[in-house]
PDB file of C-alpha atoms in Angstrom:
ATOM      1  CA  MET A   1       0.000   0.000   0.000  1.00  0.00           C
ATOM      2  CA  LEU A   2       1.192   3.491  -0.850  1.00  0.00           C
ATOM      3  CA  ALA A   3       0.291   6.840   0.709  1.00  0.00           C
ATOM      4  CA  PHE A   4       1.143  10.295  -0.629  1.00  0.00           C
ATOM      5  CA  VAL A   5       1.332  13.096   1.948  1.00  0.00           C
ATOM      6  CA  SER A   6       1.752  16.687   0.797  1.00  0.00           C
ATOM      7  CA  GLY A   7       3.589  19.194   2.966  1.00  0.00           C
ATOM      8  CA  ALA A   8       5.136  16.332   4.905  1.00  0.00           C
ATOM      9  CA  SER A   9       8.580  17.675   5.835  1.00  0.00           C
ATOM     10  CA  ARG A  10       7.375  18.882   9.254  1.00  0.00           C
ATOM     11  CA  GLY A  11       4.418  19.298  11.578  1.00  0.00           C
ATOM     12  CA  ILE A  12       1.152  17.568  10.808  1.00  0.00           C
ATOM     13  CA  GLY A  13       2.337  16.183   7.473  1.00  0.00           C
ATOM     14  CA  ALA A  14       5.430  14.579   8.985  1.00  0.00           C
ATOM     15  CA  ALA A  15       3.359  13.009  11.777  1.00  0.00           C
ATOM     16  CA  CYS A  16       0.894  11.664   9.201  1.00  0.00           C
ATOM     17  CA  ALA A  17       3.696  10.134   7.120  1.00  0.00           C
ATOM     18  CA  VAL A  18       5.168   8.307  10.126  1.00  0.00           C
ATOM     19  CA  GLU A  19       1.792   7.173  11.462  1.00  0.00           C
ATOM     20  CA  LEU A  20       0.762   5.781   8.071  1.00  0.00           C
ATOM     21  CA  ALA A  21       4.080   3.929   7.905  1.00  0.00           C
ATOM     22  CA  LYS A  22       3.230   2.373  11.271  1.00  0.00           C
ATOM     23  CA  GLU A  23      -0.031   1.212   9.694  1.00  0.00           C
ATOM     24  CA  GLY A  24       1.842  -0.545   6.895  1.00  0.00           C
ATOM     25  CA  PHE A  25       1.991   2.079   4.171  1.00  0.00           C
ATOM     26  CA  ASP A  26       4.970   2.991   2.038  1.00  0.00           C
ATOM     27  CA  VAL A  27       4.977   6.792   1.875  1.00  0.00           C
ATOM     28  CA  VAL A  28       5.711   9.496  -0.674  1.00  0.00           C
ATOM     29  CA  ILE A  29       6.788  12.586   1.253  1.00  0.00           C
ATOM     30  CA  ASN A  30       6.163  15.868  -0.518  1.00  0.00           C
ATOM     31  CA  CYS A  31       7.771  19.177   0.379  1.00  0.00           C
ATOM     32  CA  ARG A  32       8.089  22.471  -1.439  1.00  0.00           C
ATOM     33  CA  GLY A  33      11.762  23.110  -0.760  1.00  0.00           C
ATOM     34  CA  ASN A  34      13.131  21.685   2.475  1.00  0.00           C
ATOM     35  CA  ALA A  35      14.472  18.431   1.055  1.00  0.00           C
ATOM     36  CA  SER A  36      16.738  17.750   4.030  1.00  0.00           C
ATOM     37  CA  ALA A  37      13.812  17.853   6.456  1.00  0.00           C
ATOM     38  CA  ALA A  38      11.788  15.628   4.123  1.00  0.00           C
ATOM     39  CA  GLU A  39      14.670  13.150   4.011  1.00  0.00           C
ATOM     40  CA  GLY A  40      14.652  13.145   7.815  1.00  0.00           C
ATOM     41  CA  VAL A  41      10.992  12.107   7.764  1.00  0.00           C
ATOM     42  CA  ALA A  42      11.792   9.502   5.112  1.00  0.00           C
ATOM     43  CA  ALA A  43      14.449   8.047   7.416  1.00  0.00           C
ATOM     44  CA  LYS A  44      11.834   7.610  10.149  1.00  0.00           C
ATOM     45  CA  VAL A  45       9.537   5.835   7.681  1.00  0.00           C
ATOM     46  CA  ARG A  46      12.327   3.518   6.569  1.00  0.00           C
ATOM     47  CA  ALA A  47      13.226   2.779  10.185  1.00  0.00           C
ATOM     48  CA  LEU A  48       9.725   1.317  10.477  1.00  0.00           C
ATOM     49  CA  GLY A  49      10.467  -1.082   7.647  1.00  0.00           C
ATOM     50  CA  ARG A  50       8.537   0.789   4.954  1.00  0.00           C
ATOM     51  CA  LYS A  51       9.673   2.378   1.716  1.00  0.00           C
ATOM     52  CA  ALA A  52       9.891   6.158   1.548  1.00  0.00           C
ATOM     53  CA  TYR A  53      10.195   8.496  -1.412  1.00  0.00           C
ATOM     54  CA  VAL A  54      10.751  12.254  -1.394  1.00  0.00           C
ATOM     55  CA  LYS A  55       9.172  14.501  -4.026  1.00  0.00           C
ATOM     56  CA  CYS A  56       9.923  18.222  -3.839  1.00  0.00           C
ATOM     57  CA  PHE A  57       7.555  20.472  -5.777  1.00  0.00           C
ATOM     58  CA  ASP A  58       5.051  23.263  -5.202  1.00  0.00           C
ATOM     59  CA  VAL A  59       1.537  21.783  -5.129  1.00  0.00           C
ATOM     60  CA  SER A  60       0.105  25.103  -6.324  1.00  0.00           C
ATOM     61  CA  ASP A  61       2.113  24.825  -9.577  1.00  0.00           C
ATOM     62  CA  ALA A  62      -0.236  22.833 -11.798  1.00  0.00           C
ATOM     63  CA  ALA A  63       2.440  21.787 -14.290  1.00  0.00           C
ATOM     64  CA  ALA A  64       4.840  20.692 -11.545  1.00  0.00           C
ATOM     65  CA  ALA A  65       2.080  18.763  -9.765  1.00  0.00           C
ATOM     66  CA  GLU A  66       0.999  17.006 -12.960  1.00  0.00           C
ATOM     67  CA  LYS A  67       4.576  15.974 -13.693  1.00  0.00           C
ATOM     68  CA  ALA A  68       5.211  14.792 -10.135  1.00  0.00           C
ATOM     69  CA  CYS A  69       2.007  12.761  -9.947  1.00  0.00           C
ATOM     70  CA  ALA A  70       2.885  11.000 -13.194  1.00  0.00           C
ATOM     71  CA  GLU A  71       6.380  10.254 -11.857  1.00  0.00           C
ATOM     72  CA  VAL A  72       4.992   8.837  -8.611  1.00  0.00           C
ATOM     73  CA  LEU A  73       2.598   6.542 -10.451  1.00  0.00           C
ATOM     74  CA  LYS A  74       5.387   5.335 -12.732  1.00  0.00           C
ATOM     75  CA  GLU A  75       8.185   5.008 -10.174  1.00  0.00           C
ATOM     76  CA  CYS A  76       6.342   4.107  -6.955  1.00  0.00           C
ATOM     77  CA  GLY A  77       3.083   2.539  -8.094  1.00  0.00           C
ATOM     78  CA  PRO A  78      -0.581   3.404  -7.556  1.00  0.00           C
ATOM     79  CA  VAL A  79      -1.480   5.676  -4.653  1.00  0.00           C
ATOM     80  CA  ASP A  80      -3.966   4.118  -2.236  1.00  0.00           C
ATOM     81  CA  VAL A  81      -4.214   7.063   0.162  1.00  0.00           C
ATOM     82  CA  LEU A  82      -3.793  10.744  -0.700  1.00  0.00           C
ATOM     83  CA  VAL A  83      -3.391  13.130   2.233  1.00  0.00           C
ATOM     84  CA  ASN A  84      -3.742  16.757   1.133  1.00  0.00           C
ATOM     85  CA  ASN A  85      -1.972  18.454   4.013  1.00  0.00           C
ATOM     86  CA  ALA A  86       0.145  21.215   2.430  1.00  0.00           C
ATOM     87  CA  GLY A  87      -1.074  24.556   3.698  1.00  0.00           C
ATOM     88  CA  VAL A  88      -0.078  28.114   4.488  1.00  0.00           C
ATOM     89  CA  SER A  89      -1.567  30.748   6.776  1.00  0.00           C
ATOM     90  CA  ILE A  90      -1.638  34.517   6.365  1.00  0.00           C
ATOM     91  CA  SER A  91      -3.418  36.601   9.008  1.00  0.00           C
ATOM     92  CA  GLY A  92      -4.640  40.174   8.737  1.00  0.00           C
ATOM     93  CA  LEU A  93      -7.579  42.494   8.290  1.00  0.00           C
ATOM     94  CA  VAL A  94      -9.334  41.897   4.992  1.00  0.00           C
ATOM     95  CA  GLN A  95      -8.642  45.470   3.847  1.00  0.00           C
ATOM     96  CA  ASP A  96      -4.929  44.895   4.403  1.00  0.00           C
ATOM     97  CA  MET A  97      -4.730  41.649   2.439  1.00  0.00           C
ATOM     98  CA  SER A  98      -3.390  41.929  -1.095  1.00  0.00           C
ATOM     99  CA  SER A  99      -4.549  40.056  -4.165  1.00  0.00           C
ATOM    100  CA  ASP A 100      -1.150  38.379  -4.264  1.00  0.00           C
ATOM    101  CA  GLN A 101      -1.653  37.109  -0.713  1.00  0.00           C
ATOM    102  CA  TRP A 102      -5.110  35.832  -1.646  1.00  0.00           C
ATOM    103  CA  ASP A 103      -3.654  34.016  -4.657  1.00  0.00           C
ATOM    104  CA  ALA A 104      -0.764  32.564  -2.650  1.00  0.00           C
ATOM    105  CA  LEU A 105      -2.953  31.281   0.156  1.00  0.00           C
ATOM    106  CA  LEU A 106      -5.708  29.784  -1.989  1.00  0.00           C
ATOM    107  CA  GLY A 107      -3.081  28.528  -4.424  1.00  0.00           C
ATOM    108  CA  VAL A 108      -1.650  26.166  -1.824  1.00  0.00           C
ATOM    109  CA  ASN A 109      -4.612  25.473   0.454  1.00  0.00           C
ATOM    110  CA  LEU A 110      -7.272  24.970  -2.210  1.00  0.00           C
ATOM    111  CA  LYS A 111      -5.752  24.732  -5.658  1.00  0.00           C
ATOM    112  CA  GLY A 112      -2.919  22.508  -4.441  1.00  0.00           C
ATOM    113  CA  MET A 113      -5.485  20.002  -3.186  1.00  0.00           C
ATOM    114  CA  PHE A 114      -7.253  20.131  -6.551  1.00  0.00           C
ATOM    115  CA  ASP A 115      -3.972  19.656  -8.454  1.00  0.00           C
ATOM    116  CA  LEU A 116      -3.108  16.497  -6.532  1.00  0.00           C
ATOM    117  CA  CYS A 117      -6.603  15.059  -6.747  1.00  0.00           C
ATOM    118  CA  LYS A 118      -6.589  15.684 -10.477  1.00  0.00           C
ATOM    119  CA  GLY A 119      -3.253  13.869 -10.727  1.00  0.00           C
ATOM    120  CA  PHE A 120      -4.131  10.787  -8.676  1.00  0.00           C
ATOM    121  CA  VAL A 121      -7.899  10.324  -8.948  1.00  0.00           C
ATOM    122  CA  PRO A 122      -7.911   8.811 -12.469  1.00  0.00           C
ATOM    123  CA  SER A 123      -5.762   5.874 -11.348  1.00  0.00           C
ATOM    124  CA  MET A 124      -7.954   5.415  -8.279  1.00  0.00           C
ATOM    125  CA  VAL A 125     -11.069   5.366 -10.439  1.00  0.00           C
ATOM    126  CA  SER A 126      -9.569   2.846 -12.833  1.00  0.00           C
ATOM    127  CA  ARG A 127      -8.741   0.556  -9.900  1.00  0.00           C
ATOM    128  CA  LYS A 128     -12.046   1.243  -8.094  1.00  0.00           C
ATOM    129  CA  LYS A 129     -10.002   1.799  -4.979  1.00  0.00           C
ATOM    130  CA  GLY A 130      -8.596   4.703  -3.010  1.00  0.00           C
ATOM    131  CA  CYS A 131      -9.001   7.094  -0.120  1.00  0.00           C
ATOM    132  CA  ILE A 132      -8.482  10.853   0.101  1.00  0.00           C
ATOM    133  CA  VAL A 133      -8.067  12.744   3.379  1.00  0.00           C
ATOM    134  CA  ASN A 134      -7.932  16.533   3.204  1.00  0.00           C
ATOM    135  CA  ILE A 135      -6.632  18.671   6.062  1.00  0.00           C
ATOM    136  CA  SER A 136      -9.032  21.518   6.711  1.00  0.00           C
ATOM    137  CA  SER A 137      -9.414  23.771   9.779  1.00  0.00           C
ATOM    138  CA  MET A 138     -12.059  24.621  12.330  1.00  0.00           C
ATOM    139  CA  TRP A 139     -11.978  28.120  10.817  1.00  0.00           C
ATOM    140  CA  GLY A 140     -13.328  26.630   7.605  1.00  0.00           C
ATOM    141  CA  GLN A 141     -16.422  25.710   9.601  1.00  0.00           C
ATOM    142  CA  THR A 142     -16.841  28.822  11.751  1.00  0.00           C
ATOM    143  CA  GLY A 143     -14.678  31.568  10.246  1.00  0.00           C
ATOM    144  CA  ALA A 144     -12.242  33.617  12.303  1.00  0.00           C
ATOM    145  CA  SER A 145     -11.538  37.302  12.713  1.00  0.00           C
ATOM    146  CA  PHE A 146      -8.266  38.331  11.023  1.00  0.00           C
ATOM    147  CA  GLU A 147      -8.389  34.991   9.170  1.00  0.00           C
ATOM    148  CA  SER A 148     -10.989  35.719   6.491  1.00  0.00           C
ATOM    149  CA  VAL A 149      -8.901  34.549   3.547  1.00  0.00           C
ATOM    150  CA  TYR A 150      -7.561  31.489   5.384  1.00  0.00           C
ATOM    151  CA  SER A 151     -11.113  30.675   6.509  1.00  0.00           C
ATOM    152  CA  ALA A 152     -12.334  30.980   2.926  1.00  0.00           C
ATOM    153  CA  SER A 153      -9.669  28.576   1.707  1.00  0.00           C
ATOM    154  CA  LYS A 154     -10.537  25.981   4.335  1.00  0.00           C
ATOM    155  CA  GLY A 155     -14.270  26.413   3.773  1.00  0.00           C
ATOM    156  CA  GLY A 156     -13.479  25.560   0.161  1.00  0.00           C
ATOM    157  CA  VAL A 157     -11.654  22.436   1.315  1.00  0.00           C
ATOM    158  CA  ASP A 158     -14.760  21.326   3.216  1.00  0.00           C
ATOM    159  CA  ALA A 159     -17.095  21.910   0.268  1.00  0.00           C
ATOM    160  CA  PHE A 160     -14.703  20.222  -2.154  1.00  0.00           C
ATOM    161  CA  THR A 161     -14.447  17.226   0.187  1.00  0.00           C
ATOM    162  CA  LYS A 162     -18.206  16.734   0.353  1.00  0.00           C
ATOM    163  CA  ALA A 163     -18.727  17.174  -3.379  1.00  0.00           C
ATOM    164  CA  LEU A 164     -15.858  14.884  -4.359  1.00  0.00           C
ATOM    165  CA  ALA A 165     -17.132  12.195  -1.976  1.00  0.00           C
ATOM    166  CA  LYS A 166     -20.408  12.167  -3.907  1.00  0.00           C
ATOM    167  CA  GLU A 167     -18.561  12.129  -7.228  1.00  0.00           C
ATOM    168  CA  LEU A 168     -16.163   9.313  -6.387  1.00  0.00           C
ATOM    169  CA  GLY A 169     -18.285   7.160  -4.101  1.00  0.00           C
ATOM    170  CA  PRO A 170     -19.682   5.059  -6.975  1.00  0.00           C
ATOM    171  CA  SER A 171     -16.058   4.218  -7.873  1.00  0.00           C
ATOM    172  CA  GLY A 172     -15.364   2.888  -4.366  1.00  0.00           C
ATOM    173  CA  ILE A 173     -13.291   5.902  -3.312  1.00  0.00           C
ATOM    174  CA  ARG A 174     -13.832   7.596   0.038  1.00  0.00           C
ATOM    175  CA  VAL A 175     -13.133  11.301   0.596  1.00  0.00           C
ATOM    176  CA  ASN A 176     -13.063  12.880   4.047  1.00  0.00           C
ATOM    177  CA  ALA A 177     -11.422  15.800   5.831  1.00  0.00           C
ATOM    178  CA  VAL A 178      -9.848  16.303   9.228  1.00  0.00           C
ATOM    179  CA  SER A 179     -10.538  19.737  10.686  1.00  0.00           C
ATOM    180  CA  PRO A 180      -7.874  20.627  13.290  1.00  0.00           C
ATOM    181  CA  GLY A 181      -8.206  23.120  16.091  1.00  0.00           C
ATOM    182  CA  CYS A 182      -5.161  24.847  17.554  1.00  0.00           C
ATOM    183  CA  ILE A 183      -2.282  22.460  16.876  1.00  0.00           C
ATOM    184  CA  LEU A 184       1.215  23.113  18.197  1.00  0.00           C
ATOM    185  CA  THR A 185       3.100  23.468  14.903  1.00  0.00           C
ATOM    186  CA  ASP A 186       5.202  26.192  13.283  1.00  0.00           C
ATOM    187  CA  MET A 187       1.965  28.035  12.460  1.00  0.00           C
ATOM    188  CA  CYS A 188       1.755  28.823  16.182  1.00  0.00           C
ATOM    189  CA  ALA A 189       5.296  30.198  16.320  1.00  0.00           C
ATOM    190  CA  GLY A 190       4.030  33.776  16.484  1.00  0.00           C
ATOM    191  CA  TYR A 191       1.835  33.147  19.521  1.00  0.00           C
ATOM    192  CA  SER A 192       3.024  34.005  23.001  1.00  0.00           C
ATOM    193  CA  GLU A 193       2.897  31.526  25.867  1.00  0.00           C
ATOM    194  CA  GLN A 194      -0.127  33.412  27.200  1.00  0.00           C
ATOM    195  CA  ASP A 195      -1.840  33.279  23.803  1.00  0.00           C
ATOM    196  CA  LEU A 196      -1.393  29.508  23.713  1.00  0.00           C
ATOM    197  CA  LYS A 197      -2.694  29.179  27.268  1.00  0.00           C
ATOM    198  CA  ASP A 198      -5.751  31.251  26.374  1.00  0.00           C
ATOM    199  CA  LEU A 199      -6.394  29.036  23.351  1.00  0.00           C
ATOM    200  CA  ALA A 200      -6.051  25.904  25.465  1.00  0.00           C
ATOM    201  CA  ASP A 201      -8.515  27.338  27.983  1.00  0.00           C
ATOM    202  CA  GLN A 202     -11.067  27.715  25.173  1.00  0.00           C
ATOM    203  CA  THR A 203     -11.109  23.975  24.536  1.00  0.00           C
ATOM    204  CA  ALA A 204     -13.379  21.621  26.439  1.00  0.00           C
ATOM    205  CA  ILE A 205     -10.463  19.399  27.462  1.00  0.00           C
ATOM    206  CA  GLY A 206      -8.084  22.210  28.416  1.00  0.00           C
ATOM    207  CA  ARG A 207      -5.146  21.702  26.080  1.00  0.00           C
ATOM    208  CA  ASN A 208      -3.955  22.466  22.583  1.00  0.00           C
ATOM    209  CA  GLY A 209      -3.473  19.689  20.069  1.00  0.00           C
ATOM    210  CA  THR A 210      -0.370  18.025  18.688  1.00  0.00           C
ATOM    211  CA  PRO A 211       0.468  16.845  15.173  1.00  0.00           C
ATOM    212  CA  GLN A 212       0.052  13.295  16.464  1.00  0.00           C
ATOM    213  CA  ASP A 213      -3.585  14.020  17.336  1.00  0.00           C
ATOM    214  CA  ILE A 214      -4.231  14.845  13.695  1.00  0.00           C
ATOM    215  CA  ALA A 215      -2.140  11.948  12.394  1.00  0.00           C
ATOM    216  CA  ASN A 216      -4.184   9.521  14.474  1.00  0.00           C
ATOM    217  CA  ALA A 217      -7.394  10.814  12.902  1.00  0.00           C
ATOM    218  CA  VAL A 218      -5.931  10.660   9.391  1.00  0.00           C
ATOM    219  CA  ALA A 219      -4.749   7.083   9.904  1.00  0.00           C
ATOM    220  CA  PHE A 220      -8.212   6.107  11.118  1.00  0.00           C
ATOM    221  CA  LEU A 221      -9.955   7.641   8.101  1.00  0.00           C
ATOM    222  CA  ALA A 222      -7.430   5.923   5.811  1.00  0.00           C
ATOM    223  CA  SER A 223      -8.102   2.528   7.378  1.00  0.00           C
ATOM    224  CA  ASP A 224     -10.724  -0.131   6.759  1.00  0.00           C
ATOM    225  CA  LYS A 225     -12.201   0.822  10.138  1.00  0.00           C
ATOM    226  CA  ALA A 226     -13.623   3.874   8.352  1.00  0.00           C
ATOM    227  CA  SER A 227     -14.933   1.939   5.347  1.00  0.00           C
ATOM    228  CA  PHE A 228     -18.476   3.340   5.785  1.00  0.00           C
ATOM    229  CA  ILE A 229     -17.362   6.934   6.327  1.00  0.00           C
ATOM    230  CA  THR A 230     -17.189   9.391   3.430  1.00  0.00           C
ATOM    231  CA  GLY A 231     -17.962  13.039   2.820  1.00  0.00           C
ATOM    232  CA  GLN A 232     -17.375  13.890   6.487  1.00  0.00           C
ATOM    233  CA  ILE A 233     -15.458  16.689   8.199  1.00  0.00           C
ATOM    234  CA  LEU A 234     -13.938  15.224  11.364  1.00  0.00           C
ATOM    235  CA  GLY A 235     -13.299  17.923  13.955  1.00  0.00           C
ATOM    236  CA  VAL A 236     -10.146  17.327  16.014  1.00  0.00           C
ATOM    237  CA  ASN A 237     -10.143  20.483  18.090  1.00  0.00           C
ATOM    238  CA  GLY A 238     -10.386  19.469  21.754  1.00  0.00           C
ATOM    239  CA  GLY A 239     -13.938  20.754  21.886  1.00  0.00           C
ATOM    240  CA  MET A 240     -13.118  24.339  20.927  1.00  0.00           C
ATOM    241  CA  VAL A 241     -15.783  24.034  18.240  1.00  0.00           C
ATOM    242  CA  ILE A 242     -18.804  21.870  19.076  1.00  0.00           C
TER     243      ILE A 242
END
């Protein structure tokens, strides 16, 4: 079995790659530019007895994504699980956001997901087999002040997930999303210790999440244990959004 994880050189993507390896998957680790970090994740996958491949390209570059997907299918074999994790965050008042920032954010968060689905779905359909897990955000469900563009991109992920599940279900392909809350990754680097405490206090269980929390949910949705689950947005947010 083969899994492809985008944005997997660190954070949630890296945790997903390792957790899927634990579940018996060989893993293709995508990164945009940090090949050394991606190779570090690959080493962890190989230490678990699974094969690991590193593919560096920008998921928002349609031509690069098309080329990379074709290479993966030729060199590594068919992809059984696609995890669309690559994402970026830009915060600010809507009147201060530029068109270039809009394009950059939606280019990765939304278009990048589309590019990879377009590259791998045909082979899934031909095999009548496959699973797609998209990484969304609780802000895609509720919206957030100073995060209007990011929220829009993740709301698009949710809608795309539901629509694609209906489209691909007859071909035996499941499509779901995991919607994280506040997860302790590099995206939180700008928050103070007090900010993080305040965010933890807003959750029902009193803590912020870890990349492993999200990886566990992704591995579940990718498994046969979730064989009757499709078109769903699984909130993993500690009860911040209920």
